Amino acid sequence: MEQIKIGIVCYPTFGGSGVVATELGKALAQEGHQVHFITYSQPSRLDFLNENIFYHEVEFRSYPLFEYPPYELALASKMVSVAMNERLDLLHVHYAIPHASAAYMAKQILKTQGITIPVVTTLHGTDITLVGKDASYEPVVTFSINQSDGVTAVSEDLKRETLEYFKITNEIEVIPNFIDLEKFKKQKKDHFKKAICPEGEMLIVHTSNFRKVKRIGDVIQIFYNIQKEIPAKLLLIGDGPERVHAEQQCRDLNICHNTRFLGKLEAVEEVLSVADLFLMPSEKESFGLAALEAMACEVPVISSNTGGIPELNVQGVTGFMSNVGDVEDMTRNALFVLDKKNLPKFKANALNRAKEFDISRILPQYESYYTKVIEKTRVKALG
Ligand code: GMT
């Protein structure tokens, strides 16, 4: 396949959309494409050297007049300069707000210079389900999705929700989240397991950015119920606004000795390698990348049945799903999965399911989508 020069715009911080964008960029570079990341700081998973990867930092100046520095303008300006100087073939923006509207502005500026550049927008979740729907953003989100030359969503459910809540005139292609099974695989970490679970306790893990939508309170409550029945430990990875409440809940339930908050960890796969169960009781979840990472490390998932999770977690096979907030059902299911007779089968099933989302299967979908969008834009420009 011919080399494509792609500008990738994303949030560089911890969070699913940034992880997907960074891993996609890395994989595209390995395939020989040229990838230019455009963000306000180095993406946290951009941890490897490749001659095809470039990083362009968006600098935005403050000024006493600006209570809120206009990041979107600085981003659009940076997209213009990178597209012109690096002769990009395509801009791929992850998370609609404000990346899709900044890309639209960049596209219009480039047009005045005689440059036509297609924009692909990937919808990740809260840019549609929470923030995007809000009246303060909705008109801009609708407009910029409709003005994109290509739009992808990470699950069928997110596509459905986008079409339900916004007046979309564009086609939406579903390209699911993916996983690099070379990186996310069960590693031998017996010493670590022994240190955390010295009495052979079951190890339960949760990873998130600790926002309300993740229902950390349910994670703690489910764990509390589990450890009343069987010896178990809970590890929580990540950080965010709900952490203080979660810590208080652990103190109130007197389970601090069995619970550890690990904060923002880079090597999540090392912890997942020794986990027995992953909890994801989210209020909303467009796909559930964190659950896929767990499954790749042979960890079954107890989750809610919201959003795109049913497109990943297979009921009674890779774990179980319950209605949002039904912690009693989640507890019953967790105890069933953790039963020593059942656990090995669930672990094997989790890995098998994860294999269906291996990057080697999903990357070609992005490549052919890029080619289609570039060609469509070229034909359109020719009039
Ligand atoms: O809330 C998060 O988990 C972060 C958020 C993001 O956009 O950074 O994640 C969303 O995108 C991920 C990657 O596509 C999906 O796997 C997550 O399900 C989705 N989160 C939500 O919908 C809440």
CSV table of C-alpha atoms and ligand atoms in Angstrom, one decimal:
chain,number,residue,atom,x,y,z
A,1,MET,CA,0.0,0.0,0.0
A,2,GLU,CA,1.2,3.5,-0.8
A,3,GLN,CA,2.5,5.6,2.1
A,4,ILE,CA,-0.1,8.0,3.5
A,5,LYS,CA,0.9,11.1,5.5
A,6,ILE,CA,-1.5,11.4,8.3
A,7,GLY,CA,-1.9,14.2,10.9
A,8,ILE,CA,-3.4,12.7,14.1
A,9,VAL,CA,-5.0,15.1,16.6
A,10,CYS,CA,-6.0,13.7,20.0
A,11,TYR,CA,-6.0,14.3,23.7
A,12,PRO,CA,-2.6,13.2,24.9
A,13,THR,CA,-3.6,12.6,28.5
A,14,PHE,CA,-4.8,9.3,30.1
A,15,GLY,CA,-8.1,8.3,28.5
A,16,GLY,CA,-9.4,5.9,25.9
A,17,SER,CA,-9.5,8.2,22.9
A,18,GLY,CA,-5.9,9.3,23.4
A,19,VAL,CA,-4.8,5.7,23.8
A,20,VAL,CA,-6.6,4.6,20.7
A,21,ALA,CA,-5.2,7.5,18.6
A,22,THR,CA,-1.6,6.9,19.8
A,23,GLU,CA,-1.7,3.2,19.3
A,24,LEU,CA,-3.2,3.6,15.9
A,25,GLY,CA,-0.5,6.1,15.0
A,26,LYS,CA,2.2,3.8,16.2
A,27,ALA,CA,0.8,0.9,14.2
A,28,LEU,CA,0.4,3.0,11.0
A,29,ALA,CA,4.0,4.1,11.3
A,30,GLN,CA,5.1,0.5,11.6
A,31,GLU,CA,3.2,-0.2,8.4
A,32,GLY,CA,5.3,2.5,6.7
A,33,HIS,CA,2.9,5.5,6.8
A,34,GLN,CA,4.1,8.8,8.0
A,35,VAL,CA,2.3,9.9,11.2
A,36,HIS,CA,2.4,13.5,12.6
A,37,PHE,CA,0.9,13.8,16.1
A,38,ILE,CA,-0.6,17.2,16.8
A,39,THR,CA,-1.4,17.7,20.5
A,40,TYR,CA,-0.6,20.0,23.4
A,41,SER,CA,1.8,17.6,25.1
A,42,GLN,CA,3.5,14.3,24.2
A,43,PRO,CA,0.9,11.5,24.3
A,44,SER,CA,1.5,9.3,27.3
A,45,ARG,CA,1.8,6.1,25.2
A,46,LEU,CA,4.0,7.6,22.5
A,47,ASP,CA,6.9,5.8,24.1
A,48,PHE,CA,8.7,4.4,21.1
A,49,LEU,CA,11.1,5.6,18.4
A,50,ASN,CA,10.2,5.2,14.7
A,51,GLU,CA,11.5,7.1,11.7
A,52,ASN,CA,7.9,7.6,10.6
A,53,ILE,CA,6.6,9.3,13.7
A,54,PHE,CA,6.7,13.1,14.3
A,55,TYR,CA,5.3,15.2,17.1
A,56,HIS,CA,4.1,18.8,16.8
A,57,GLU,CA,3.2,20.6,20.0
A,58,VAL,CA,0.3,23.0,20.0
A,59,GLU,CA,1.5,26.1,21.9
A,60,PHE,CA,-1.1,28.4,23.1
A,61,ARG,CA,-0.2,31.8,24.6
A,62,SER,CA,-1.9,33.2,27.6
A,63,TYR,CA,-2.8,36.9,27.7
A,64,PRO,CA,-4.3,38.9,30.6
A,65,LEU,CA,-7.4,39.4,28.5
A,66,PHE,CA,-8.0,35.7,28.1
A,67,GLU,CA,-9.6,34.0,31.0
A,68,TYR,CA,-9.8,30.9,28.8
A,69,PRO,CA,-6.9,30.8,26.3
A,70,PRO,CA,-8.4,30.0,22.8
A,71,TYR,CA,-6.9,26.5,22.4
A,72,GLU,CA,-9.0,25.7,19.4
A,73,LEU,CA,-7.5,28.5,17.4
A,74,ALA,CA,-4.0,27.6,18.3
A,75,LEU,CA,-4.8,24.0,17.3
A,76,ALA,CA,-6.3,25.0,14.0
A,77,SER,CA,-3.2,27.2,13.2
A,78,LYS,CA,-0.9,24.3,14.1
A,79,MET,CA,-2.9,21.9,11.8
A,80,VAL,CA,-2.6,24.4,9.0
A,81,SER,CA,1.2,24.7,9.4
A,82,VAL,CA,1.8,21.0,9.7
A,83,ALA,CA,-0.5,20.2,6.8
A,84,MET,CA,1.3,22.7,4.6
A,85,ASN,CA,4.8,22.1,5.6
A,86,GLU,CA,4.6,18.3,5.8
A,87,ARG,CA,2.3,18.0,2.8
A,88,LEU,CA,-0.2,15.8,4.7
A,89,ASP,CA,-2.7,13.7,2.8
A,90,LEU,CA,-5.2,13.5,5.6
A,91,LEU,CA,-6.1,14.8,9.1
A,92,HIS,CA,-7.6,12.3,11.5
A,93,VAL,CA,-9.1,13.9,14.6
A,94,HIS,CA,-10.0,11.8,17.7
A,95,TYR,CA,-12.8,13.1,19.9
A,96,ALA,CA,-15.2,15.6,18.3
A,97,ILE,CA,-14.8,18.4,20.8
A,98,PRO,CA,-13.0,20.7,19.8
A,99,HIS,CA,-10.9,18.7,17.4
A,100,ALA,CA,-13.5,18.3,14.6
A,101,SER,CA,-14.4,22.0,14.5
A,102,ALA,CA,-10.7,23.1,14.7
A,103,ALA,CA,-10.1,20.7,11.7
A,104,TYR,CA,-12.9,22.3,9.8
A,105,MET,CA,-11.4,25.8,10.4
A,106,ALA,CA,-8.0,24.5,9.3
A,107,LYS,CA,-9.5,22.9,6.2
A,108,GLN,CA,-11.1,26.2,5.2
A,109,ILE,CA,-7.8,28.2,5.7
A,110,LEU,CA,-5.9,25.6,3.7
A,111,LYS,CA,-8.5,25.9,0.9
A,112,THR,CA,-7.5,29.6,0.5
A,113,GLN,CA,-4.0,28.4,-0.1
A,114,GLY,CA,-5.1,26.0,-2.8
A,115,ILE,CA,-4.7,23.0,-0.6
A,116,THR,CA,-7.5,20.4,-0.2
A,117,ILE,CA,-7.1,18.1,2.8
A,118,PRO,CA,-9.7,15.5,3.9
A,119,VAL,CA,-10.7,15.3,7.6
A,120,VAL,CA,-11.7,12.1,9.3
A,121,THR,CA,-13.4,12.4,12.7
A,122,THR,CA,-13.5,9.5,15.1
A,123,LEU,CA,-16.3,9.6,17.7
A,124,HIS,CA,-15.2,8.0,20.9
A,125,GLY,CA,-18.0,8.3,23.4
A,126,THR,CA,-18.5,11.1,25.8
A,127,ASP,CA,-18.0,13.6,22.9
A,128,ILE,CA,-21.4,12.3,21.9
A,129,THR,CA,-23.1,10.7,24.9
A,130,LEU,CA,-22.3,13.3,27.6
A,131,VAL,CA,-20.6,16.5,26.5
A,132,GLY,CA,-21.6,16.7,22.8
A,133,LYS,CA,-25.3,16.4,23.6
A,134,ASP,CA,-25.2,19.4,25.9
A,135,ALA,CA,-26.8,22.5,24.3
A,136,SER,CA,-23.7,24.5,24.8
A,137,TYR,CA,-21.8,22.3,22.2
A,138,GLU,CA,-24.5,20.5,20.2
A,139,PRO,CA,-24.7,22.9,17.2
A,140,VAL,CA,-21.0,22.9,16.7
A,141,VAL,CA,-20.7,19.1,17.1
A,142,THR,CA,-23.5,18.5,14.6
A,143,PHE,CA,-21.9,20.9,12.1
A,144,SER,CA,-18.4,19.6,12.4
A,145,ILE,CA,-19.5,15.9,12.1
A,146,ASN,CA,-21.5,16.8,8.9
A,147,GLN,CA,-18.5,18.7,7.5
A,148,SER,CA,-16.0,15.9,8.1
A,149,ASP,CA,-15.0,14.0,4.9
A,150,GLY,CA,-15.2,10.8,6.9
A,151,VAL,CA,-16.7,9.9,10.3
A,152,THR,CA,-16.0,6.7,12.3
A,153,ALA,CA,-17.5,5.5,15.6
A,154,VAL,CA,-16.0,3.0,17.9
A,155,SER,CA,-19.2,0.9,18.2
A,156,GLU,CA,-22.5,0.3,16.5
A,157,ASP,CA,-24.2,1.6,19.7
A,158,LEU,CA,-22.3,4.9,19.5
A,159,LYS,CA,-23.2,5.2,15.8
A,160,ARG,CA,-26.9,4.6,16.7
A,161,GLU,CA,-26.8,7.2,19.5
A,162,THR,CA,-25.1,9.7,17.3
A,163,LEU,CA,-27.8,9.3,14.6
A,164,GLU,CA,-30.5,9.5,17.3
A,165,TYR,CA,-29.4,12.7,19.0
A,166,PHE,CA,-27.8,14.7,16.2
A,167,LYS,CA,-29.1,15.7,12.8
A,168,ILE,CA,-26.4,13.8,10.9
A,169,THR,CA,-26.3,13.8,7.1
A,170,ASN,CA,-23.0,12.0,6.8
A,171,GLU,CA,-22.3,8.3,6.7
A,172,ILE,CA,-20.8,6.8,9.9
A,173,GLU,CA,-18.4,3.9,9.6
A,174,VAL,CA,-18.0,1.6,12.6
A,175,ILE,CA,-14.4,0.7,13.4
A,176,PRO,CA,-14.1,-0.8,16.8
A,177,ASN,CA,-11.3,-0.3,19.4
A,178,PHE,CA,-8.4,-2.7,19.0
A,179,ILE,CA,-5.6,-4.2,21.1
A,180,ASP,CA,-2.0,-5.0,20.5
A,181,LEU,CA,-1.8,-8.6,21.8
A,182,GLU,CA,2.0,-8.4,21.7
A,183,LYS,CA,1.9,-5.7,24.5
A,184,PHE,CA,-1.2,-6.8,26.3
A,185,LYS,CA,-0.7,-10.4,27.2
A,186,LYS,CA,-0.5,-12.3,30.4
A,187,GLN,CA,3.1,-12.1,31.7
A,188,LYS,CA,4.6,-14.2,34.4
A,189,LYS,CA,4.4,-12.0,37.5
A,190,ASP,CA,4.0,-14.6,40.2
A,191,HIS,CA,6.1,-12.7,42.7
A,192,PHE,CA,3.8,-9.7,42.4
A,193,LYS,CA,0.7,-11.8,42.8
A,194,LYS,CA,2.3,-13.4,45.9
A,195,ALA,CA,3.1,-10.0,47.4
A,196,ILE,CA,-0.5,-8.7,46.9
A,197,CYS,CA,-2.4,-11.9,47.6
A,198,PRO,CA,-0.2,-13.8,50.0
A,199,GLU,CA,-3.0,-16.1,51.1
A,200,GLY,CA,-4.1,-16.9,47.5
A,201,GLU,CA,-6.9,-14.3,47.5
A,202,MET,CA,-8.8,-13.5,44.3
A,203,LEU,CA,-7.5,-10.3,42.7
A,204,ILE,CA,-10.0,-7.9,41.3
A,205,VAL,CA,-9.0,-4.9,39.2
A,206,HIS,CA,-10.6,-1.7,38.0
A,207,THR,CA,-9.0,0.8,35.7
A,208,SER,CA,-10.5,4.2,34.8
A,209,ASN,CA,-10.2,8.0,34.9
A,210,PHE,CA,-12.4,8.0,38.1
A,211,ARG,CA,-15.1,10.2,36.6
A,212,LYS,CA,-18.7,9.9,37.7
A,213,VAL,CA,-19.6,8.0,34.6
A,214,LYS,CA,-17.4,5.1,35.8
A,215,ARG,CA,-19.5,4.5,38.9
A,216,ILE,CA,-16.5,3.9,41.2
A,217,GLY,CA,-19.0,3.6,44.1
A,218,ASP,CA,-20.4,0.4,42.5
A,219,VAL,CA,-16.9,-1.0,42.1
A,220,ILE,CA,-16.3,-0.6,45.8
A,221,GLN,CA,-19.7,-2.0,46.7
A,222,ILE,CA,-19.3,-5.0,44.5
A,223,PHE,CA,-15.9,-5.7,45.9
A,224,TYR,CA,-17.3,-5.3,49.5
A,225,ASN,CA,-19.9,-7.9,48.7
A,226,ILE,CA,-17.4,-10.3,47.2
A,227,GLN,CA,-14.9,-10.1,50.0
A,228,LYS,CA,-17.7,-11.0,52.5
A,229,GLU,CA,-18.0,-14.3,50.7
A,230,ILE,CA,-14.4,-15.2,49.6
A,231,PRO,CA,-10.9,-13.9,50.3
A,232,ALA,CA,-10.2,-11.2,47.8
A,233,LYS,CA,-8.2,-8.0,47.1
A,234,LEU,CA,-9.0,-5.0,45.0
A,235,LEU,CA,-6.6,-2.9,43.0
A,236,LEU,CA,-7.8,0.4,41.5
A,237,ILE,CA,-5.7,1.9,38.7
A,238,GLY,CA,-6.1,5.5,37.5
A,239,ASP,CA,-7.0,8.8,39.1
A,240,GLY,CA,-9.7,11.4,38.9
A,241,PRO,CA,-12.4,13.4,40.7
A,242,GLU,CA,-14.2,10.4,42.2
A,243,ARG,CA,-11.1,9.0,43.9
A,244,VAL,CA,-11.5,10.8,47.2
A,245,HIS,CA,-15.1,9.6,47.6
A,246,ALA,CA,-14.0,6.1,46.8
A,247,GLU,CA,-11.3,6.2,49.4
A,248,GLN,CA,-13.8,7.5,52.0
A,249,GLN,CA,-16.2,4.7,51.0
A,250,CYS,CA,-13.4,2.1,51.6
A,251,ARG,CA,-12.9,3.6,55.1
A,252,ASP,CA,-16.6,3.6,55.8
A,253,LEU,CA,-16.9,-0.1,54.8
A,254,ASN,CA,-13.7,-0.9,56.6
A,255,ILE,CA,-12.0,-2.6,53.6
A,256,CYS,CA,-8.9,-0.4,53.2
A,257,HIS,CA,-6.6,-3.3,54.2
A,258,ASN,CA,-7.9,-5.2,51.1
A,259,THR,CA,-8.0,-2.3,48.7
A,260,ARG,CA,-5.2,-0.4,47.0
A,261,PHE,CA,-5.3,2.7,44.9
A,262,LEU,CA,-2.4,2.6,42.5
A,263,GLY,CA,-2.9,5.9,40.7
A,264,LYS,CA,-2.0,6.5,37.1
A,265,LEU,CA,0.1,3.5,36.1
A,266,GLU,CA,1.8,3.1,32.7
A,267,ALA,CA,2.3,-0.7,32.8
A,268,VAL,CA,-1.4,-1.6,33.3
A,269,GLU,CA,-0.8,-4.9,31.6
A,270,GLU,CA,1.6,-6.0,34.4
A,271,VAL,CA,-1.2,-5.7,37.0
A,272,LEU,CA,-3.8,-7.2,34.6
A,273,SER,CA,-1.4,-10.2,34.2
A,274,VAL,CA,-2.1,-11.3,37.8
A,275,ALA,CA,-5.8,-10.3,37.9
A,276,ASP,CA,-8.7,-12.7,38.2
A,277,LEU,CA,-11.6,-10.4,37.4
A,278,PHE,CA,-12.1,-6.9,35.9
A,279,LEU,CA,-15.0,-4.6,37.0
A,280,MET,CA,-16.6,-2.1,34.7
A,281,PRO,CA,-20.0,-1.0,36.0
A,282,SER,CA,-20.0,2.2,34.0
A,283,GLU,CA,-23.1,4.4,33.5
A,284,LYS,CA,-22.0,4.9,29.8
A,285,GLU,CA,-19.3,3.2,27.8
A,286,SER,CA,-19.1,3.5,24.1
A,287,PHE,CA,-16.9,0.5,23.7
A,288,GLY,CA,-14.9,-0.2,26.9
A,289,LEU,CA,-11.2,-0.3,25.9
A,290,ALA,CA,-10.1,-1.0,29.4
A,291,ALA,CA,-12.2,-4.2,29.5
A,292,LEU,CA,-10.6,-5.3,26.2
A,293,GLU,CA,-7.1,-4.7,27.7
A,294,ALA,CA,-8.1,-6.9,30.6
A,295,MET,CA,-9.5,-9.6,28.3
A,296,ALA,CA,-6.3,-9.7,26.3
A,297,CYS,CA,-4.5,-10.5,29.6
A,298,GLU,CA,-7.0,-13.4,30.2
A,299,VAL,CA,-9.2,-11.5,32.7
A,300,PRO,CA,-13.0,-12.0,32.6
A,301,VAL,CA,-15.2,-9.0,32.9
A,302,ILE,CA,-18.2,-8.1,35.1
A,303,SER,CA,-19.8,-5.0,33.6
A,304,SER,CA,-22.9,-3.1,33.0
A,305,ASN,CA,-24.8,-3.7,29.8
A,306,THR,CA,-24.6,-0.1,28.6
A,307,GLY,CA,-23.6,1.4,25.3
A,308,GLY,CA,-21.1,-0.6,23.3
A,309,ILE,CA,-20.1,-3.0,26.0
A,310,PRO,CA,-22.4,-5.9,24.7
A,311,GLU,CA,-20.4,-5.7,21.4
A,312,LEU,CA,-17.3,-6.8,23.4
A,313,ASN,CA,-18.3,-8.7,26.6
A,314,VAL,CA,-20.2,-11.9,25.7
A,315,GLN,CA,-22.8,-12.7,28.3
A,316,GLY,CA,-21.9,-15.9,30.2
A,317,VAL,CA,-18.9,-16.5,28.0
A,318,THR,CA,-16.2,-13.8,28.7
A,319,GLY,CA,-18.0,-12.6,31.8
A,320,PHE,CA,-21.4,-11.1,32.6
A,321,MET,CA,-23.4,-7.9,32.1
A,322,SER,CA,-26.1,-6.5,34.4
A,323,ASN,CA,-28.2,-3.3,34.3
A,324,VAL,CA,-26.4,-0.2,35.4
A,325,GLY,CA,-26.4,0.0,39.2
A,326,ASP,CA,-27.5,-3.6,39.8
A,327,VAL,CA,-24.6,-4.3,42.1
A,328,GLU,CA,-26.3,-7.4,43.6
A,329,ASP,CA,-26.5,-9.1,40.2
A,330,MET,CA,-22.9,-8.0,39.5
A,331,THR,CA,-21.8,-9.6,42.8
A,332,ARG,CA,-23.6,-12.9,42.1
A,333,ASN,CA,-22.1,-13.0,38.6
A,334,ALA,CA,-18.6,-12.2,40.0
A,335,LEU,CA,-18.8,-15.0,42.5
A,336,PHE,CA,-19.9,-17.4,39.8
A,337,VAL,CA,-17.0,-16.4,37.6
A,338,LEU,CA,-14.5,-16.6,40.5
A,339,ASP,CA,-15.6,-20.1,41.4
A,340,LYS,CA,-12.5,-22.2,40.9
A,341,LYS,CA,-14.5,-24.6,38.7
A,342,ASN,CA,-15.5,-21.8,36.3
A,343,LEU,CA,-12.6,-19.4,36.3
A,344,PRO,CA,-10.2,-21.1,33.8
A,345,LYS,CA,-12.9,-21.4,31.1
A,346,PHE,CA,-13.9,-17.7,31.5
A,347,LYS,CA,-10.2,-16.7,31.3
A,348,ALA,CA,-9.6,-18.7,28.1
A,349,ASN,CA,-12.8,-17.2,26.6
A,350,ALA,CA,-11.8,-13.7,27.5
A,351,LEU,CA,-8.5,-14.1,25.6
A,352,ASN,CA,-10.2,-15.7,22.6
A,353,ARG,CA,-12.6,-12.8,22.3
A,354,ALA,CA,-9.8,-10.2,22.6
A,355,LYS,CA,-8.1,-11.9,19.7
A,356,GLU,CA,-11.0,-10.8,17.5
A,357,PHE,CA,-10.0,-7.1,18.2
A,358,ASP,CA,-6.3,-7.6,17.5
A,359,ILE,CA,-4.7,-4.5,15.8
A,360,SER,CA,-3.8,-6.6,12.8
A,361,ARG,CA,-7.5,-7.1,12.1
A,362,ILE,CA,-8.5,-3.5,12.7
A,363,LEU,CA,-5.6,-1.5,11.2
A,364,PRO,CA,-6.5,-2.5,7.6
A,365,GLN,CA,-10.0,-1.1,8.2
A,366,TYR,CA,-8.5,2.3,8.9
A,367,GLU,CA,-6.1,2.1,6.0
A,368,SER,CA,-8.8,1.3,3.5
A,369,TYR,CA,-11.1,3.9,5.0
A,370,TYR,CA,-8.4,6.6,4.6
A,371,THR,CA,-7.8,5.5,1.0
A,372,LYS,CA,-11.6,5.8,0.3
A,373,VAL,CA,-11.9,9.2,1.9
A,374,ILE,CA,-8.8,10.6,0.1
A,375,GLU,CA,-10.0,9.3,-3.2
A,376,LYS,CA,-13.6,10.7,-2.6
A,377,THR,CA,-12.1,14.1,-1.7
A,378,ARG,CA,-9.8,14.2,-4.7
A,379,VAL,CA,-12.7,13.4,-7.1
A,380,LYS,CA,-14.9,16.0,-5.4
A,381,ALA,CA,-12.1,18.7,-5.7
A,382,LEU,CA,-11.8,18.0,-9.4
A,383,GLY,CA,-15.5,18.9,-9.6
B,1,GMT,O1,-14.2,8.0,29.6
B,1,GMT,C1,-13.2,7.4,29.1
B,1,GMT,O2,-13.0,6.2,29.3
B,1,GMT,C2,-12.3,8.2,28.2
B,1,GMT,C3,-12.9,8.3,26.9
B,1,GMT,C4,-12.2,9.1,26.0
B,1,GMT,O3,-12.8,9.5,25.0
B,1,GMT,O4,-11.0,9.5,26.2
B,1,GMT,O5,-13.1,6.9,26.4
B,1,GMT,C5,-14.1,6.7,25.5
B,1,GMT,O6,-13.3,6.3,24.4
B,1,GMT,C6,-12.7,5.0,24.5
B,1,GMT,C7,-11.9,4.7,23.2
B,1,GMT,O7,-12.6,4.8,22.1
B,1,GMT,C8,-13.8,3.9,24.7
B,1,GMT,O8,-13.3,2.6,24.8
B,1,GMT,C9,-14.6,4.3,26.0
B,1,GMT,O9,-15.6,3.3,26.1
B,1,GMT,C10,-15.1,5.7,25.9
B,1,GMT,N1,-15.6,6.0,27.2
B,1,GMT,C11,-17.0,6.3,27.4
B,1,GMT,O10,-17.8,6.2,26.5
B,1,GMT,C12,-17.3,6.7,28.8
